[in-house]
Structure formats: C-alpha cells, structure tokens
C-alpha cells in the first residue's frame, strides 16, 4: 500500500491527527494507496511554515526564483513515464493522455510562468511635466490553490507556478480523489532544493482542509478550480473577509456546426472535444448544435465514429477512453441518462455502464453516449454532466444557434465550425463564453486569458492575468520639485 504524505516546511509528514483515507484506482476499484485526511491543524502548520519562508522567497531576485521553477520543470520532464503512470492509476484516464497532455503541460506550466515572471512589467503614467506615477506589483504573501480531480497535476501546477514565480508562498490543496501526482511533485520540489515552506501541499477533504484554507485569516487569496456549487460556497466564505478570489468552475459548452464547415475535420475534432478524458474536461463540448441541412448525415457519421472508440484498460496504449473517476460519479452520469429518457430523449448510442474483463472488471466504465430529441431547457442540456454524454440539437438559423448556445447558466467555452470567417467572428462576438475556438478545440497558448463567464467563473487565469491576480498593484506618485 503506497503512503501519501503532506508536504509541509520542506518535509513529508503524516497529518497531525494521523488519520488516513483510502485512495482508489478507478479502473480496477482497488484501494492502492492511503492519503492524509488532514484537518485545520495541518493547514495551521502549513501557514506557519509559509509565513516563515515568505520574506526570503519574496526578496529573492526573479532570476533566482525562476531557476528553481525551471529545475522543477526539468525533473517533471525527466520523470514523465513514472508520473504519467501514476496519473493514469489515480484517475483512470488513458495513459496516452497522461503522457502527451497532463505531464508535459505540468512541466510547461512551471517553465512558462518562470519565463512570464521574468518578462512581467508594470505601468507608469506621467502627469504633466513634473509628476510621475509608477506601479509596484508586489506578491500577496500566502495564497491558497485548490484544484480538482480531472486534470490533477496539470491544473494544480497551473495555479502554483504563477503564484510562486511572482514571490508568493503557497498552500496547495489537491483533490482528495487524485492526490498521487501532487505527492510526487512534493518529492520533486525537495530534490530540486526548493526552500522549505515556499510550497506546502496539504491533502484531505474539501469540506475540512479546503474550507480551513479558504477561511484562514493569514491566507490572502484563493485560486480555485472545481464545481460551481463549491465555488459558490467559497465565494460566500471569502466575501466578508475581502480576500482576492479566482474561481474556475463548470461548463455546458456548445459546439455550433454550420453546413459549410470542413466536414471531415469537424467530425474528428468533435469526437475529441466530446469524449477526451471520458468527457471529464470542463471545456468538453456537451451540446452539439448541428445545422438542419446536415443533421441526419452528421448524426449517422458521428455515431459510426463513436462506435470505433475503444473503452478499455487505461494503462493500455490502444484505449481511447478509460474509467470515470468513481462509482458515485458513474451513478451521477447514469442518472442524467435516465433523466434524458424521461424527458423524451433518444439514446442513439451508449448509455450503459460497461463491465470489462480481467484487471479492470471492477472499474467504473461507461460507453460513450449520444442523445437527441431533447429540448435545450431540459436538465441534461442545462446541467453539467461531466462525463462522456453529448446531445445533438438541430438549428436552422444563426440567430437560433446563438440563442440556444447562450441559453445556459454557464459560459465557459464554445466552438464554432464553419469556413465562413465572417460568420465565425460574428458568432464569437455574440456567444456568452470566456473561451471561443473557431475550427479547433483545446488549442492552448498559455499567454491567453483563460476562464468563464456567468456560473463558469470569476476572474481569468493564464499569462499576465495570472501574474496580476497573484500580485497587488501599488501606485507610487512622485513630484519633482
Ligand atoms: P469540487 O468542487 O468537488 O472539488 C474541487 C476542489 O475543491 C477539490 O480539491 C475539493 O476537495 C475542494 N473543495 C470541496 N469543497 C470545498 C470547500 N467547501 N472549500 C474549499 N475547497 C473545497 O470539483 P471536482 O468534482 O473535483 O471537479 C469537477 C468540477 O471542476 C467540474 O464542475 C468541472 O467543470 C470543474 N472544472 C473546471 C475547470 C475550469 O477551468 N473552469 C477545470 C477543471 C474542472
């Protein structure tokens, strides 16, 4: 049984109360490690150690901090095979995805934000001939970074790298469902010589340690990625304390497919945008809006493509899809499929849990599912399912497509598929979402603002947005004579 430990003050330690909880491999149902079930005492230890480390870390030159982050990136790259295997065991995601997306991106996050901090500049304003303003961008102090289970090390490092790069000390809280790669990252930080207390990682449940972190008076800011209801409760908790908060939450992302799209490429891209990571990516397309003139053809071609996806042992390179994160989550996804049936939806393919043979016979698998015949106002089209379930919705005009796409509490991302660039730009302007992709999906340039509108998010991550979030601007006004 592997033992995951908290990383506090540069050391790997058990939680104060010594309570541990089981950690399951979703593809086998096997409990293969134990993880700290930490409490607010552990958060206090992490806060104390971060407070001790902060003055020195924030006073280091940005070049010195950058070197540490680059060393961590190098180690992540060197250990890609071990880390990818650990991520796949912890999440049930296909190994190919862990190797080509999750781990390379974690390394890229450290490398990118180290470079971004080197290039980070602040404003200055001249007022008349004798007055000059310049803006200092100072670290906030201690910040809390809370991340979800779907892209564990990818999203954890997306937060902690910019926070560290600009001189903050961090208390990180990874998801209790997927603690393993954050634990391995703490070992890498120790090997890389990161000074004690600069980064602390406390494992445990959200309602215990997550909320203790959010409510701690010495923590100046919270960067959170996760579900909308959790985000709402964090927003309420911090409101009275006037903490800075960045919330990246759920989505119900539309894809608008026009008849003049590049049909073959669109079909293949939608397969990926619908089912990558078993549909457990906040940016996955879940409502496919298809123009009436190509609806029937698209439906049958899409079903044929989905039939070829192989759901299987995530450690096998040939598996396109692995397991869902837990039995609870599988049941949640299945309950949405039942709700679709009650609302008159037709299951075109999938809709069932899958029993695999051998090693994975007790895992949480489901076949990729396509549903049509549902109105946009039903639960399945309004609530985030976060699984491999998409609906097809026909539309006949641009106006109608934009109306359906925007008829949602969410506003994270949207994709537009057409070769008419004017039409695409018009739609991009009118869609209520923070991220629009035209003729592509999940193409990420780390310099761009990342985040959602409405119930999908508050604030933006990425590039200078992240560096601004993790710093406090202070204007200094100088009068000469
Ligand atoms: P979740 O909200 O259940 O948990 C996210 C994190 O918050 C976990 O670390 C959890 O322990 C912690 N947490 C839970 N309750 C807390 C509390 N009261 N106080 C502080 N922390 C608490 O979300 P999840 O199920 O882990 O992740 C899936 C959700 O994340 C989906 O809704 C998905 O859309 C969203 N997500 C959004 C983005 C984005 O960038 N917008 C990216 C990935 C995932």
Coordinates of C-alpha atoms and ligand atoms in Angstrom, one line a residue:
X1 CA 0.0 0.0 0.0
X2 CA 1.5 3.3 -1.0
X3 CA 1.5 6.1 1.6
X4 CA 0.9 9.7 0.5
X5 CA 2.1 12.3 2.9
X6 CA 1.6 16.1 3.4
X7 CA 4.5 18.3 2.3
X8 CA 4.9 21.0 4.9
X9 CA 8.0 23.0 5.8
X10 CA 10.1 21.1 3.2
X11 CA 9.3 17.7 4.8
X12 CA 6.9 14.8 4.0
X13 CA 4.8 14.3 7.2
X14 CA 1.7 12.5 8.4
X15 CA -1.3 14.6 9.4
X16 CA -1.3 15.9 13.0
X17 CA -4.3 13.6 13.9
X18 CA -2.6 10.7 11.9
X19 CA -5.9 9.9 10.2
X20 CA -5.7 8.5 6.7
X21 CA -8.2 7.8 4.0
X22 CA -8.3 5.2 1.2
X23 CA -7.4 6.2 -2.4
X24 CA -8.9 4.1 -5.2
X25 CA -7.8 3.2 -8.7
X26 CA -11.0 3.9 -10.6
X27 CA -10.1 1.5 -13.4
X28 CA -9.8 -1.5 -11.0
X29 CA -11.8 -0.4 -8.0
X30 CA -8.7 -1.4 -5.9
X31 CA -7.6 0.7 -2.9
X32 CA -3.9 1.1 -3.7
X33 CA -2.8 3.9 -1.5
X34 CA -3.7 5.9 1.6
X35 CA -3.8 9.7 1.8
X36 CA -3.8 12.1 4.7
X37 CA -7.3 13.0 5.9
X38 CA -5.9 16.3 7.2
X39 CA -7.6 18.9 9.5
X40 CA -7.2 22.6 10.2
X41 CA -4.2 21.8 12.4
X42 CA -2.3 20.7 9.3
X43 CA -3.4 23.9 7.5
X44 CA -2.1 25.8 10.5
X45 CA 1.3 24.1 10.2
X46 CA 1.4 24.9 6.5
X47 CA 0.5 28.5 7.2
X48 CA 3.2 28.8 9.8
X49 CA 5.9 27.3 7.5
X50 CA 4.8 29.5 4.6
X51 CA 4.9 32.6 6.8
X52 CA 8.5 31.8 7.8
X53 CA 9.5 31.2 4.2
X54 CA 7.7 34.2 2.7
X55 CA 10.1 37.1 3.4
X56 CA 13.2 35.4 2.0
X57 CA 11.3 33.9 -1.1
X58 CA 9.7 37.2 -2.0
X59 CA 13.0 39.1 -1.7
X60 CA 14.9 36.7 -4.0
X61 CA 15.6 38.1 -7.4
X62 CA 13.1 36.9 -10.0
X63 CA 16.0 35.2 -11.8
X64 CA 16.7 33.1 -8.7
X65 CA 13.1 32.1 -8.3
X66 CA 13.0 31.2 -12.0
X67 CA 15.9 28.8 -11.6
X68 CA 14.0 26.8 -9.0
X69 CA 10.9 26.6 -11.2
X70 CA 13.0 25.6 -14.2
X71 CA 14.6 22.8 -12.2
X72 CA 11.2 21.5 -11.2
X73 CA 10.1 21.6 -14.9
X74 CA 13.2 19.6 -15.9
X75 CA 12.5 16.9 -13.2
X76 CA 8.9 16.6 -14.3
X77 CA 10.0 16.0 -17.8
X78 CA 12.7 13.5 -16.8
X79 CA 10.1 11.6 -14.7
X80 CA 7.4 11.7 -17.4
X81 CA 6.9 7.9 -17.5
X82 CA 6.5 7.4 -13.8
X83 CA 4.3 10.4 -13.4
X84 CA 2.1 9.5 -16.4
X85 CA 1.6 6.0 -15.0
X86 CA 0.8 7.4 -11.5
X87 CA -1.7 9.9 -13.0
X88 CA -3.4 7.1 -15.0
X89 CA -3.6 4.9 -11.9
X90 CA -5.1 7.7 -9.9
X91 CA -7.6 9.0 -12.4
X92 CA -8.5 6.1 -14.8
X93 CA -7.5 8.3 -17.8
X94 CA -5.8 6.7 -20.8
X95 CA -2.0 6.5 -20.4
X96 CA -1.5 8.2 -23.8
X97 CA -3.4 11.3 -22.5
X98 CA -1.3 11.4 -19.3
X99 CA 1.9 11.1 -21.4
X100 CA 1.1 13.6 -24.1
X101 CA -1.0 16.1 -22.2
X102 CA -1.1 16.0 -18.4
X103 CA 2.6 15.7 -17.5
X104 CA 4.1 17.7 -20.4
X105 CA 1.7 20.5 -19.5
X106 CA 2.6 20.4 -15.8
X107 CA 6.3 20.9 -16.9
X108 CA 5.2 23.6 -19.4
X109 CA 3.3 25.5 -16.6
X110 CA 6.5 25.8 -14.5
X111 CA 8.6 26.8 -17.5
X112 CA 6.1 29.2 -18.9
X113 CA 5.4 31.1 -15.7
X114 CA 9.0 31.3 -14.8
X115 CA 9.6 33.0 -18.1
X116 CA 6.5 35.1 -17.8
X117 CA 7.6 36.4 -14.4
X118 CA 11.0 37.4 -16.0
X119 CA 9.0 39.4 -18.6
X120 CA 6.4 40.8 -16.2
X121 CA 6.3 44.6 -16.3
X122 CA 4.2 47.2 -14.6
X123 CA 2.7 50.5 -15.7
X124 CA 3.9 54.1 -15.4
X125 CA 2.0 57.3 -16.0
X126 CA 3.3 60.8 -16.4
X127 CA 1.0 63.5 -15.2
X128 CA 2.0 66.9 -16.7
X129 CA 5.7 67.8 -16.7
X130 CA 6.6 67.1 -13.0
X131 CA 4.6 64.2 -11.8
X132 CA 5.4 60.6 -12.4
X133 CA 3.4 57.5 -11.3
X134 CA 4.8 54.1 -11.3
X135 CA 3.1 50.9 -10.2
X136 CA 4.7 48.3 -8.0
X137 CA 3.4 44.7 -8.3
X138 CA 4.1 43.0 -5.0
X139 CA 3.3 39.4 -4.1
X140 CA 0.2 38.9 -1.9
X141 CA 2.0 36.8 0.7
X142 CA 0.4 33.4 1.4
X143 CA -2.0 32.1 -1.2
X144 CA -4.2 29.0 -1.3
X145 CA -4.5 26.9 -4.5
X146 CA -7.4 24.4 -4.7
X147 CA -7.6 22.0 -7.6
X148 CA -10.0 19.3 -8.9
X149 CA -9.5 15.6 -9.9
X150 CA -10.0 15.7 -13.7
X151 CA -6.6 17.1 -14.7
X152 CA -4.8 16.7 -11.3
X153 CA -1.2 17.8 -11.8
X154 CA -2.0 19.9 -14.9
X155 CA -4.4 22.2 -13.1
X156 CA -2.5 22.2 -9.7
X157 CA 0.7 23.4 -11.4
X158 CA -1.3 25.9 -13.5
X159 CA -2.0 27.7 -10.2
X160 CA 1.0 27.2 -8.1
X161 CA 3.6 28.1 -10.8
X162 CA 2.4 31.7 -11.3
X163 CA 1.9 32.2 -7.6
X164 CA 5.4 31.1 -6.8
X165 CA 7.0 32.9 -9.8
X166 CA 6.0 36.3 -8.5
X167 CA 7.1 35.7 -4.9
X168 CA 4.2 34.2 -3.0
X169 CA 4.3 31.2 -0.7
X170 CA 1.7 28.7 -1.5
X171 CA -0.5 26.2 0.4
X172 CA -1.9 23.8 -2.2
X173 CA -4.9 21.5 -1.7
X174 CA -5.2 18.9 -4.5
X175 CA -8.4 16.9 -4.9
X176 CA -8.7 14.1 -2.3
X177 CA -9.7 11.8 -5.2
X178 CA -6.4 12.2 -7.0
X179 CA -3.6 13.1 -4.6
X180 CA -0.8 11.0 -6.1
X181 CA 0.9 13.3 -8.6
X182 CA 0.8 16.2 -6.2
X183 CA 2.6 14.0 -3.7
X184 CA 5.2 13.1 -6.3
X185 CA 5.6 16.8 -7.1
X186 CA 6.4 17.4 -3.5
X187 CA 9.3 14.9 -3.8
X188 CA 10.5 16.7 -6.9
X189 CA 10.4 20.0 -5.1
X190 CA 12.5 18.6 -2.3
X191 CA 15.0 17.1 -4.8
X192 CA 15.1 20.4 -6.7
X193 CA 16.1 22.2 -3.5
X194 CA 13.0 24.5 -3.3
X195 CA 13.4 26.2 0.1
X196 CA 11.3 24.8 2.9
X197 CA 7.9 26.3 3.3
X198 CA 7.7 28.0 -0.1
X199 CA 5.3 25.4 -1.3
X200 CA 3.2 23.3 1.1
X201 CA 0.8 20.6 0.0
X202 CA -2.0 19.5 2.4
X203 CA -4.1 16.6 1.4
X204 CA -7.6 15.9 2.6
X205 CA -11.3 16.6 2.1
X206 CA -12.6 19.8 0.7
X207 CA -15.1 20.5 3.5
X208 CA -12.4 20.1 6.1
X209 CA -9.0 21.3 4.8
X210 CA -10.2 23.1 1.7
X211 CA -12.5 25.2 3.8
X212 CA -9.9 25.7 6.6
X213 CA -7.6 27.1 3.9
X214 CA -10.2 29.4 2.5
X215 CA -11.1 30.7 5.9
X216 CA -7.6 31.2 7.3
X217 CA -7.0 34.8 8.1
X218 CA -3.4 34.7 7.0
X219 CA -4.2 33.5 3.5
X220 CA -4.6 36.5 1.3
X221 CA -6.0 34.9 -1.9
X222 CA -7.7 31.7 -3.1
X223 CA -7.4 30.4 -6.6
X224 CA -10.0 27.6 -7.0
X225 CA -10.9 25.3 -9.8
X226 CA -13.8 22.9 -9.4
X227 CA -17.5 22.6 -9.4
X228 CA -19.8 25.7 -9.4
X229 CA -21.5 24.8 -6.1
X230 CA -18.2 24.6 -4.3
X231 CA -17.1 27.9 -6.0
X232 CA -20.3 29.5 -4.7
X233 CA -19.7 28.4 -1.2
X234 CA -16.0 29.6 -1.4
X235 CA -17.3 33.0 -2.8
X236 CA -19.6 33.3 0.2
X237 CA -16.9 32.5 2.7
X238 CA -14.4 35.0 1.4
X239 CA -16.9 37.8 0.7
X240 CA -16.8 39.2 4.2
X241 CA -13.1 38.7 4.5
X242 CA -12.3 40.7 1.3
X243 CA -9.9 38.1 0.0
X244 CA -8.9 38.0 -3.6
X245 CA -10.5 35.1 -5.3
X246 CA -10.3 33.4 -8.7
X247 CA -13.0 30.8 -9.5
X248 CA -12.8 28.5 -12.4
X249 CA -15.9 26.4 -12.5
X250 CA -18.2 24.2 -14.6
X251 CA -19.4 24.4 -18.2
X252 CA -22.1 23.2 -20.6
X253 CA -20.2 24.0 -23.7
X254 CA -21.9 24.4 -27.1
X255 CA -20.4 23.4 -30.4
X256 CA -22.1 25.2 -33.4
X257 CA -21.7 23.2 -36.6
X258 CA -22.6 25.0 -39.9
X259 CA -23.1 23.2 -43.2
X260 CA -20.1 25.0 -44.7
X261 CA -17.6 23.5 -42.1
X262 CA -14.7 21.4 -43.2
X263 CA -16.9 18.3 -42.5
X264 CA -14.2 15.6 -42.0
X265 CA -12.1 17.7 -39.7
X266 CA -15.1 18.9 -37.8
X267 CA -16.3 15.3 -37.2
X268 CA -12.9 14.2 -35.9
X269 CA -12.5 17.2 -33.7
X270 CA -15.9 16.9 -32.2
X271 CA -15.1 13.3 -31.3
X272 CA -12.2 14.5 -29.3
X273 CA -14.0 17.5 -27.8
X274 CA -16.9 15.3 -26.7
X275 CA -15.1 12.3 -25.3
X276 CA -11.4 13.1 -24.4
X277 CA -10.8 12.1 -20.7
X278 CA -14.2 10.4 -20.8
X279 CA -15.8 13.8 -21.2
X280 CA -14.4 14.9 -17.9
X281 CA -12.8 18.2 -19.0
X282 CA -14.5 21.4 -18.2
X283 CA -14.0 22.5 -21.8
X284 CA -15.6 19.4 -23.4
X285 CA -18.4 20.1 -25.9
X286 CA -21.6 18.7 -24.4
X287 CA -24.3 20.3 -26.6
X288 CA -23.6 19.8 -30.3
X289 CA -25.8 22.2 -32.3
X290 CA -25.9 20.9 -35.9
X291 CA -27.5 22.8 -38.8
X292 CA -30.7 21.1 -40.0
X293 CA -29.4 20.6 -43.6
X294 CA -26.6 18.3 -42.4
X295 CA -28.3 16.9 -39.2
X296 CA -29.1 13.4 -40.4
X297 CA -25.8 12.8 -42.2
X298 CA -23.9 14.2 -39.2
X299 CA -25.8 12.0 -36.8
X300 CA -25.1 8.8 -38.6
X301 CA -21.4 9.7 -39.3
X302 CA -20.8 10.7 -35.7
X303 CA -22.4 7.5 -34.4
X304 CA -20.1 5.5 -36.7
X305 CA -17.1 7.3 -35.4
X306 CA -18.1 6.8 -31.8
X307 CA -18.6 3.1 -32.4
X308 CA -14.9 2.8 -33.2
X309 CA -13.8 4.3 -29.8
X310 CA -12.3 1.7 -27.6
X311 CA -13.1 1.9 -23.9
X312 CA -10.6 -0.2 -22.0
X313 CA -7.8 -0.6 -19.5
X314 CA -6.3 2.9 -19.3
X315 CA -2.8 1.5 -19.0
X316 CA -3.1 0.1 -22.5
X317 CA -1.9 2.4 -25.2
X318 CA -4.7 1.4 -27.5
X319 CA -7.5 2.5 -25.2
X320 CA -9.2 5.8 -26.3
X321 CA -11.2 6.0 -23.2
X322 CA -10.7 4.8 -19.6
X323 CA -12.7 4.8 -16.4
X324 CA -14.8 7.5 -14.8
X325 CA -13.3 8.9 -11.5
X326 CA -15.6 7.0 -9.1
X327 CA -18.7 4.9 -8.6
X328 CA -20.6 7.9 -7.3
X329 CA -19.7 9.8 -10.5
X330 CA -20.6 6.9 -12.7
X331 CA -24.0 6.8 -11.0
X332 CA -24.5 10.5 -11.4
X333 CA -23.8 10.3 -15.1
X334 CA -26.2 7.3 -15.5
X335 CA -28.9 9.2 -13.6
X336 CA -28.6 12.0 -16.2
X337 CA -29.1 9.4 -19.0
X338 CA -32.3 8.2 -17.2
X339 CA -33.4 11.8 -16.9
X340 CA -32.9 12.2 -20.7
X341 CA -35.1 9.2 -21.3
X342 CA -37.8 10.6 -19.1
X343 CA -37.7 13.9 -21.0
X344 CA -38.2 12.1 -24.3
X345 CA -34.6 11.9 -25.4
X346 CA -33.5 9.1 -27.7
X347 CA -30.2 7.3 -26.8
X348 CA -28.5 6.9 -30.2
X349 CA -25.5 5.0 -28.9
X350 CA -24.1 4.1 -25.5
X351 CA -26.0 4.9 -22.3
X352 CA -24.8 1.8 -20.3
X353 CA -22.1 1.0 -17.8
X354 CA -19.5 -1.3 -19.1
X355 CA -18.1 -4.4 -17.4
X356 CA -14.6 -5.1 -18.6
X357 CA -12.8 -8.4 -18.3
X358 CA -9.7 -9.1 -16.2
X359 CA -7.8 -6.5 -14.3
X360 CA -10.5 -3.8 -14.8
X361 CA -13.5 -6.0 -14.1
X362 CA -14.4 -3.8 -11.0
X363 CA -13.7 -0.4 -12.6
X364 CA -16.1 2.4 -13.4
X365 CA -16.6 2.4 -17.1
X366 CA -19.3 3.6 -19.4
X367 CA -19.8 3.6 -23.1
X368 CA -19.7 7.0 -24.9
X369 CA -23.2 8.2 -25.2
X370 CA -25.1 10.4 -27.8
X371 CA -28.6 11.5 -27.2
X372 CA -31.0 13.5 -29.4
X373 CA -34.6 14.6 -29.3
X374 CA -34.2 16.8 -26.2
X375 CA -35.2 20.5 -25.8
X376 CA -32.5 22.8 -24.7
X377 CA -34.3 23.6 -21.4
X378 CA -34.2 20.0 -20.0
X379 CA -31.9 19.0 -17.2
X380 CA -29.5 17.2 -19.4
X381 CA -29.0 20.3 -21.6
X382 CA -28.8 22.7 -18.7
X383 CA -26.8 20.9 -16.0
X384 CA -23.1 19.9 -16.2
X385 CA -22.9 16.1 -16.5
X386 CA -19.1 15.9 -16.7
X387 CA -19.0 12.6 -18.5
X388 CA -19.0 11.0 -22.0
X389 CA -22.5 12.2 -22.8
X390 CA -23.4 14.6 -25.6
X391 CA -26.7 15.8 -27.0
X392 CA -27.4 16.7 -30.6
X393 CA -29.6 19.7 -31.2
X394 CA -30.7 20.8 -34.7
X395 CA -30.9 24.5 -35.6
X396 CA -32.0 26.3 -38.8
X397 CA -30.6 29.9 -38.5
X398 CA -27.6 31.7 -37.0
X399 CA -29.9 33.5 -34.7
X400 CA -31.4 30.3 -33.4
X401 CA -28.0 28.7 -32.8
X402 CA -26.7 31.7 -30.8
X403 CA -29.9 31.7 -28.8
X404 CA -29.7 28.0 -27.9
X405 CA -25.9 28.3 -27.2
X406 CA -26.4 31.2 -24.8
X407 CA -29.4 29.8 -23.1
X408 CA -27.4 28.4 -20.2
X409 CA -26.3 29.4 -16.7
X410 CA -22.7 28.5 -17.9
X411 CA -20.4 30.4 -20.1
X412 CA -17.0 28.7 -20.2
X413 CA -16.2 27.8 -23.8
X414 CA -17.8 27.4 -27.2
X415 CA -16.6 26.1 -30.5
X416 CA -17.7 27.3 -34.0
X417 CA -17.3 25.2 -37.1
X418 CA -17.5 27.0 -40.4
X419 CA -15.2 28.1 -43.2
X420 CA -17.0 31.4 -43.4
X421 CA -14.7 33.5 -41.3
X422 CA -17.1 36.5 -41.1
X423 CA -19.9 34.3 -39.8
X424 CA -17.5 32.8 -37.3
X425 CA -16.3 36.2 -36.0
X426 CA -19.9 37.3 -35.7
X427 CA -20.8 34.3 -33.6
X428 CA -17.6 34.6 -31.5
X429 CA -18.6 38.2 -30.6
X430 CA -22.2 37.2 -29.6
X431 CA -21.5 34.0 -27.6
X432 CA -21.5 34.3 -23.8
X433 CA -18.3 32.4 -23.0
X434 CA -14.8 33.2 -21.9
X435 CA -13.1 31.0 -24.5
X436 CA -14.1 30.6 -28.1
X437 CA -12.4 28.2 -30.5
X438 CA -13.1 28.6 -34.3
X439 CA -12.4 25.3 -36.2
X440 CA -10.4 23.9 -33.3
X441 CA -10.7 22.8 -29.7
X442 CA -8.4 22.8 -26.7
X443 CA -5.6 24.6 -28.6
X444 CA -3.9 26.3 -25.7
X445 CA -1.5 29.2 -25.8
X446 CA -0.5 29.8 -22.2
X447 CA -0.3 33.5 -22.7
X448 CA -4.1 33.9 -23.4
X449 CA -6.7 34.7 -20.8
X450 CA -8.4 31.6 -19.5
X451 CA -11.8 31.4 -17.7
X452 CA -15.5 31.6 -17.9
X453 CA -18.5 34.0 -17.6
X454 CA -21.8 33.6 -15.7
X455 CA -21.7 30.4 -13.4
X456 CA -18.5 29.2 -15.1
X457 CA -16.1 31.6 -13.4
X458 CA -14.9 34.8 -11.8
X459 CA -11.6 36.2 -13.0
X460 CA -9.1 34.8 -15.5
X461 CA -6.0 32.6 -15.3
X462 CA -3.2 32.4 -17.8
X463 CA -0.4 34.7 -18.9
X464 CA -0.3 38.1 -17.4
X465 CA -3.8 37.6 -15.9
X466 CA -2.4 35.0 -13.5
X467 CA 0.6 37.2 -12.6
X468 CA -1.7 40.1 -12.0
X469 CA -4.0 38.0 -9.8
X470 CA -1.2 36.8 -7.6
X471 CA 0.2 40.4 -7.1
X472 CA -1.1 43.6 -5.5
X473 CA -0.7 46.7 -7.6
X474 CA 0.6 49.7 -5.6
X475 CA 0.8 53.1 -7.2
X476 CA 3.7 55.4 -6.3
X477 CA 3.3 59.0 -7.3
X478 CA 6.4 61.2 -7.4
X479 CA 6.5 65.0 -7.8
X480 CA 9.7 66.5 -9.0
X481 CA 10.4 70.0 -7.4
Ligands
LIG1 P1 -15.2 20.0 -6.5 O1 -15.7 21.4 -6.4 O2 -15.9 18.9 -5.8 O3 -13.7 20.0 -5.8 C1 -12.7 20.8 -6.3 C2 -11.7 21.0 -5.2 O4 -12.3 21.8 -4.2 C3 -11.2 19.7 -4.5 O5 -9.9 19.9 -4.1 C4 -12.1 19.7 -3.2 O6 -11.5 19.0 -2.2 C5 -12.2 21.2 -2.9 N1 -13.3 21.5 -2.1 C6 -14.5 20.9 -2.0 N2 -15.3 21.5 -1.1 C7 -14.6 22.6 -0.6 C8 -14.9 23.6 0.3 N3 -16.1 23.7 0.9 N4 -14.0 24.6 0.5 C9 -12.8 24.5 -0.2 N5 -12.5 23.6 -1.0 C10 -13.4 22.6 -1.3 O7 -14.9 19.7 -8.0 P2 -14.4 18.3 -8.7 O8 -15.5 17.4 -8.6 O9 -13.1 18.0 -8.0 O10 -14.1 18.8 -10.2 C11 -15.1 18.8 -11.2 C12 -15.6 20.2 -11.5 O11 -14.5 21.0 -11.8 C13 -16.4 20.2 -12.7 O12 -17.5 21.1 -12.4 C14 -15.6 20.9 -13.7 O13 -16.3 21.6 -14.7 C15 -14.8 21.8 -12.9 N6 -13.5 22.2 -13.6 C16 -13.4 23.5 -14.1 C17 -12.3 23.9 -14.8 C18 -12.2 25.3 -15.3 O14 -11.0 25.7 -15.6 N7 -13.2 26.1 -15.3 C19 -11.3 23.0 -15.0 C20 -11.4 21.7 -14.5 C21 -12.6 21.3 -13.8

